[in-house]
C-alpha cells in the first residue's frame, strides 16, 4: 500500500500518505515536540556550536497549517502517548518529517530531505484536496 502511495519530487519523497487519517488530523491537535524547533541548518561536525541559534518560531512554521497544533516537551509527549485512550498525532523529524498516529504507530505522512515548513506545505496540499 505504501509503495503505491509514494510520490517522488526530485530528491524529496513523500511516503506513507494515509488520506483518511490526514482527514481526521484536521479536527485533532497535532503535537509538536519542542526539540524539532531547533535550527540545525548548515550543520557540520566542525562548525556546530550548541545553543548558538535561537529556536525556530512555531507560529511562523505553522502559519499555513489549518488544524490545531501544540508545542510540548518530549516528556509531555511521551506521557500523552502512554496515557491517552484516544490516538494522538505528533510530528517528528529524525531523518524525515513524519506525522504518526500514537495508537497504531502508523506514519500517516512522511517526507524526506525537506524542512518542516516544506513538508507542512505538502501536508496542507493533501488536507485541502477535499476543499477543491
Coordinates of N, CA and C in Angstrom, one line a residue:
X1 N 0.8 -1.2 0.0 CA 0.0 0.0 0.0 C 0.9 1.3 0.0
X2 N 1.9 1.3 0.9 CA 2.7 2.5 1.0 C 3.5 2.7 -0.3
X3 N 4.0 1.6 -1.0 CA 4.7 1.8 -2.2 C 3.9 2.4 -3.3
X4 N 2.6 2.1 -3.3 CA 1.7 2.7 -4.3 C 1.5 4.2 -4.0
X5 N 1.5 4.6 -2.8 CA 1.2 6.0 -2.5 C 2.5 6.9 -2.4
X6 N 3.6 6.4 -2.7 CA 4.8 7.1 -2.7 C 5.0 8.0 -3.9
X7 N 5.2 9.3 -3.7 CA 5.4 10.2 -4.8 C 6.8 10.8 -4.7
X8 N 7.5 10.9 -5.8 CA 8.8 11.5 -5.8 C 8.8 12.9 -6.4
X9 N 9.5 13.8 -5.8 CA 9.6 15.1 -6.3 C 11.1 15.5 -6.3
X10 N 11.8 15.3 -7.4 CA 13.2 15.4 -7.4 C 13.9 14.6 -6.4
X11 N 14.6 15.2 -5.4 CA 15.2 14.4 -4.4 C 14.3 14.2 -3.1
X12 N 13.2 14.8 -3.1 CA 12.3 14.7 -2.0 C 11.2 13.6 -2.3
X13 N 10.9 12.8 -1.3 CA 10.0 11.8 -1.4 C 8.9 11.9 -0.4
X14 N 7.7 11.8 -0.8 CA 6.5 11.8 0.1 C 6.2 10.3 0.3
X15 N 6.1 9.8 1.5 CA 5.8 8.4 1.7 C 4.6 8.3 2.8
X16 N 4.0 7.1 2.8 CA 3.1 6.8 3.8 C 1.9 7.8 4.0
X17 N 1.3 8.2 2.9 CA 0.2 9.1 2.9 C -1.1 8.3 3.1
X18 N -1.7 8.5 4.3 CA -2.9 7.9 4.6 C -4.0 9.0 4.7
X19 N -4.6 9.2 3.6 CA -5.5 10.3 3.4 C -6.7 10.3 4.4
X20 N -7.2 9.2 4.8 CA -8.3 9.1 5.8 C -7.8 9.6 7.1
X21 N -6.6 9.2 7.5 CA -6.0 9.7 8.8 C -5.7 11.1 8.7
X22 N -5.2 11.6 7.6 CA -4.9 13.0 7.5 C -6.2 13.9 7.6
X23 N -7.3 13.3 7.0 CA -8.5 14.0 7.1 C -9.0 14.1 8.6
X24 N -8.7 13.1 9.4 CA -9.0 13.1 10.8 C -8.2 14.2 11.5
X25 N -6.9 14.3 11.0 CA -6.0 15.2 11.7 C -6.5 16.7 11.6
X26 N -7.3 17.0 10.6 CA -7.9 18.4 10.5 C -8.7 18.8 11.8
X27 N -9.2 17.8 12.5 CA -10.1 18.1 13.6 C -9.4 17.7 14.9
X28 N -8.1 17.3 14.9 CA -7.4 16.9 16.1 C -6.2 17.9 16.3
X29 N -5.6 17.8 17.4 CA -4.4 18.6 17.7 C -3.2 17.8 17.2
X30 N -2.3 18.5 16.5 CA -1.0 17.9 16.1 C 0.0 18.4 17.2
X31 N 0.6 17.4 17.9 CA 1.5 17.7 18.9 C 2.9 17.9 18.3
X32 N 3.6 18.9 18.7 CA 4.9 19.3 18.1 C 5.9 19.3 19.3
X33 N 6.8 18.3 19.3 CA 7.9 18.3 20.3 C 8.8 19.6 20.2
X34 N 9.0 20.3 21.2 CA 9.8 21.5 21.2 C 11.2 21.2 20.6
X35 N 11.7 20.0 20.7 CA 13.0 19.7 20.2 C 13.2 19.8 18.7
X36 N 12.0 19.7 17.9 CA 12.2 19.9 16.5 C 12.2 21.4 16.0
X37 N 12.1 22.3 17.0 CA 12.2 23.7 16.7 C 13.6 24.2 16.8
X38 N 14.6 23.3 16.9 CA 16.0 23.6 17.0 C 16.5 23.8 15.5
X39 N 17.1 24.9 15.2 CA 17.6 25.2 13.9 C 19.0 24.5 13.7
X40 N 18.9 23.4 12.9 CA 20.2 22.7 12.6 C 20.7 23.0 11.2
X41 N 20.2 24.0 10.6 CA 20.6 24.3 9.2 C 22.1 24.6 9.1
X42 N 22.7 24.1 8.1 CA 24.1 24.4 7.9 C 25.0 23.6 8.9
X43 N 24.5 22.6 9.5 CA 25.3 21.9 10.5 C 26.4 21.0 9.8
X44 N 27.5 21.1 10.4 CA 28.6 20.2 10.0 C 29.3 19.8 11.3
X45 N 30.0 18.8 11.3 CA 30.7 18.3 12.5 C 31.6 19.3 13.1
X46 N 32.3 20.1 12.2 CA 33.3 21.0 12.7 C 32.8 22.4 13.1
X47 N 31.6 22.8 12.6 CA 31.2 24.2 12.9 C 30.0 24.3 13.8
X48 N 29.4 23.2 14.2 CA 28.2 23.2 15.1 C 28.5 23.7 16.5
X49 N 27.8 24.7 16.9 CA 28.0 25.2 18.3 C 26.7 25.2 19.0
X50 N 26.6 24.4 20.0 CA 25.3 24.2 20.7 C 24.8 25.5 21.3
X51 N 23.5 25.7 21.2 CA 22.8 26.8 21.7 C 23.2 28.2 21.1
X52 N 23.8 28.2 20.0 CA 24.1 29.5 19.4 C 23.0 30.0 18.5
X53 N 22.1 29.2 18.1 CA 21.0 29.7 17.2 C 19.7 29.7 18.0
X54 N 18.9 30.7 17.9 CA 17.6 30.7 18.6 C 16.7 29.7 18.0
X55 N 15.7 29.2 18.9 CA 14.8 28.2 18.4 C 13.9 28.8 17.2
X56 N 13.5 27.9 16.3 CA 12.6 28.4 15.3 C 11.2 28.7 15.9
X57 N 10.5 29.6 15.2 CA 9.2 30.0 15.8 C 8.1 29.2 15.2
X58 N 7.4 28.5 16.1 CA 6.3 27.6 15.6 C 5.2 28.3 14.8
X59 N 4.9 29.6 15.3 CA 3.8 30.3 14.6 C 4.2 30.7 13.2
X60 N 5.5 30.8 12.9 CA 6.0 31.0 11.5 C 5.9 29.7 10.7
X61 N 6.4 28.6 11.3 CA 6.5 27.4 10.6 C 5.1 26.9 10.3
X62 N 4.1 27.0 11.2 CA 2.8 26.5 11.1 C 1.8 27.6 10.6
X63 N 2.3 28.7 10.0 CA 1.4 29.8 9.5 C 0.3 29.3 8.6
X64 N 0.6 28.4 7.7 CA -0.4 28.0 6.7 C -1.2 26.8 7.2
X65 N -0.8 26.1 8.3 CA -1.4 24.9 8.8 C -2.9 25.3 9.3
X66 N -3.9 24.5 8.8 CA -5.3 24.9 9.1 C -5.8 24.2 10.3
X67 N -5.1 23.2 10.8 CA -5.5 22.5 12.0 C -5.0 23.1 13.3
X68 N -5.2 22.5 14.4 CA -4.7 23.0 15.7 C -3.3 22.2 15.9
X69 N -2.4 22.9 16.6 CA -1.2 22.3 17.0 C -0.8 22.8 18.3
X70 N 0.1 22.1 19.0 CA 0.5 22.5 20.3 C 2.0 22.0 20.5
X71 N 2.8 23.0 20.9 CA 4.2 22.7 21.1 C 4.3 22.2 22.6
X72 N 4.9 21.0 22.7 CA 5.1 20.4 24.1 C 6.5 19.8 24.2
X73 N 7.0 19.5 25.4 CA 8.3 18.9 25.6 C 8.2 17.4 25.2
X74 N 9.3 16.7 25.0 CA 9.3 15.3 24.7 C 8.7 14.5 25.8
X75 N 9.0 14.9 27.0 CA 8.5 14.3 28.2 C 7.0 14.3 28.2
X76 N 6.4 15.5 28.0 CA 4.9 15.6 27.9 C 4.3 14.8 26.8
X77 N 5.0 14.8 25.6 CA 4.5 14.0 24.5 C 4.5 12.5 24.9
X78 N 5.6 12.0 25.5 CA 5.6 10.6 25.9 C 4.5 10.3 26.9
X79 N 4.3 11.2 27.8 CA 3.2 11.0 28.8 C 1.8 10.9 28.1
X80 N 1.6 11.8 27.1 CA 0.3 11.8 26.4 C 0.2 10.5 25.6
X81 N 1.2 10.0 25.0 CA 1.2 8.8 24.2 C 0.8 7.6 25.1
X82 N 1.4 7.6 26.3 CA 1.2 6.5 27.2 C -0.2 6.5 27.9
X83 N -0.7 7.7 28.2 CA -1.9 7.9 29.0 C -3.2 8.0 28.2
X84 N -3.1 8.5 27.0 CA -4.3 8.8 26.2 C -5.0 7.6 25.7
X85 N -6.3 7.5 25.9 CA -7.1 6.4 25.4 C -7.4 6.6 23.9
X86 N -7.4 7.8 23.5 CA -7.7 8.1 22.0 C -6.3 8.3 21.4
X87 N -6.2 8.0 20.1 CA -5.0 8.3 19.4 C -4.7 9.8 19.3
X88 N -3.4 10.1 19.4 CA -3.0 11.5 19.2 C -2.0 11.4 18.0
X89 N -1.9 12.6 17.4 CA -1.0 12.7 16.3 C 0.2 13.6 16.7
X90 N 1.4 13.2 16.3 CA 2.5 14.0 16.6 C 3.5 14.0 15.4
X91 N 4.3 15.1 15.4 CA 5.2 15.3 14.3 C 6.6 15.0 14.8
X92 N 7.5 14.5 14.0 CA 8.8 14.2 14.4 C 9.7 14.4 13.2
X93 N 11.0 14.5 13.5 CA 12.0 14.8 12.4 C 13.3 14.1 12.7
X94 N 13.3 12.7 12.7 CA 14.6 12.1 12.9 C 15.5 12.2 11.6
X95 N 15.0 11.6 10.5 CA 15.7 11.7 9.2 C 14.8 12.1 8.1
X96 N 13.5 12.2 8.5 CA 12.5 12.8 7.6 C 11.4 13.3 8.5
X97 N 10.6 14.2 7.9 CA 9.5 14.8 8.7 C 8.3 13.8 8.6
X98 N 7.9 13.3 9.8 CA 6.8 12.4 9.8 C 5.7 12.8 10.8
X99 N 4.5 12.3 10.5 CA 3.3 12.5 11.4 C 2.8 11.1 11.7
X100 N 2.7 10.8 13.0 CA 2.4 9.4 13.5 C 1.2 9.4 14.3
X101 N 0.4 8.3 14.1 CA -0.8 8.0 15.0 C -0.2 7.2 16.2
X102 N -0.4 7.8 17.4 CA 0.2 7.2 18.6 C -0.4 5.8 18.9
X103 N -1.6 5.5 18.6 CA -2.2 4.2 18.9 C -1.7 3.1 18.0
X104 N -1.7 3.4 16.7 CA -1.3 2.3 15.8 C 0.2 2.3 15.4
X105 N 0.8 3.4 15.7 CA 2.2 3.6 15.3 C 2.4 3.9 13.9
X106 N 1.3 4.0 13.1 CA 1.4 4.2 11.7 C 1.9 5.7 11.4
X107 N 2.8 5.8 10.5 CA 3.2 7.1 10.0 C 2.2 7.4 8.9
X108 N 1.4 8.4 9.2 CA 0.3 8.8 8.2 C 0.8 9.7 7.2
X109 N 2.0 10.3 7.4 CA 2.6 11.2 6.4 C 4.1 11.3 6.7
X110 N 4.9 11.2 5.6 CA 6.3 11.3 5.8 C 6.9 12.0 4.5
X111 N 7.9 12.8 4.7 CA 8.6 13.4 3.6 C 10.1 13.5 4.0
X112 N 10.9 13.0 3.1 CA 12.3 13.0 3.4 C 13.0 14.2 2.7
X113 N 14.2 14.6 3.2 CA 15.1 15.6 2.6 C 14.4 16.9 2.4
X114 N 13.6 17.4 3.4 CA 13.0 18.7 3.3 C 13.0 19.3 4.7
X115 N 12.7 20.6 4.7 CA 12.5 21.3 6.0 C 11.1 21.0 6.5
X116 N 10.8 21.3 7.8 CA 9.5 21.1 8.3 C 8.5 22.0 7.6
X117 N 8.9 23.2 7.2 CA 7.9 24.1 6.5 C 7.5 23.5 5.2
X118 N 8.5 23.0 4.4 CA 8.2 22.4 3.1 C 7.3 21.2 3.3
X119 N 7.5 20.3 4.3 CA 6.7 19.1 4.5 C 5.3 19.6 4.9
X120 N 5.2 20.6 5.7 CA 3.8 21.1 6.1 C 3.1 21.6 4.9
X121 N 3.8 22.3 4.0 CA 3.1 22.7 2.8 C 2.5 21.6 2.0
X122 N 3.3 20.5 1.8 CA 2.8 19.3 1.1 C 1.6 18.7 1.9
X123 N 1.7 18.6 3.2 CA 0.6 18.1 4.0 C -0.6 18.9 3.8
X124 N -0.5 20.2 3.8 CA -1.6 21.1 3.6 C -2.3 20.9 2.3
X125 N -1.4 20.7 1.3 CA -2.0 20.4 -0.1 C -2.9 19.2 0.0
X126 N -2.5 18.1 0.7 CA -3.3 16.9 0.8 C -4.5 17.2 1.7
X127 N -4.4 17.9 2.7 CA -5.5 18.2 3.6 C -6.6 19.1 2.8
X128 N -6.1 19.9 1.9 CA -7.0 20.8 1.2 C -7.6 20.2 0.0
X129 N -7.2 19.0 -0.4 CA -7.7 18.4 -1.6 C -9.2 18.2 -1.7
X130 N -9.8 17.9 -0.5 CA -11.3 17.8 -0.5 C -12.0 19.1 -0.6
X131 N -11.3 20.2 -0.3 CA -11.9 21.6 -0.4 C -12.0 22.1 -1.8
X132 N -11.3 21.5 -2.7 CA -11.2 22.0 -4.1 C -12.3 21.4 -4.9

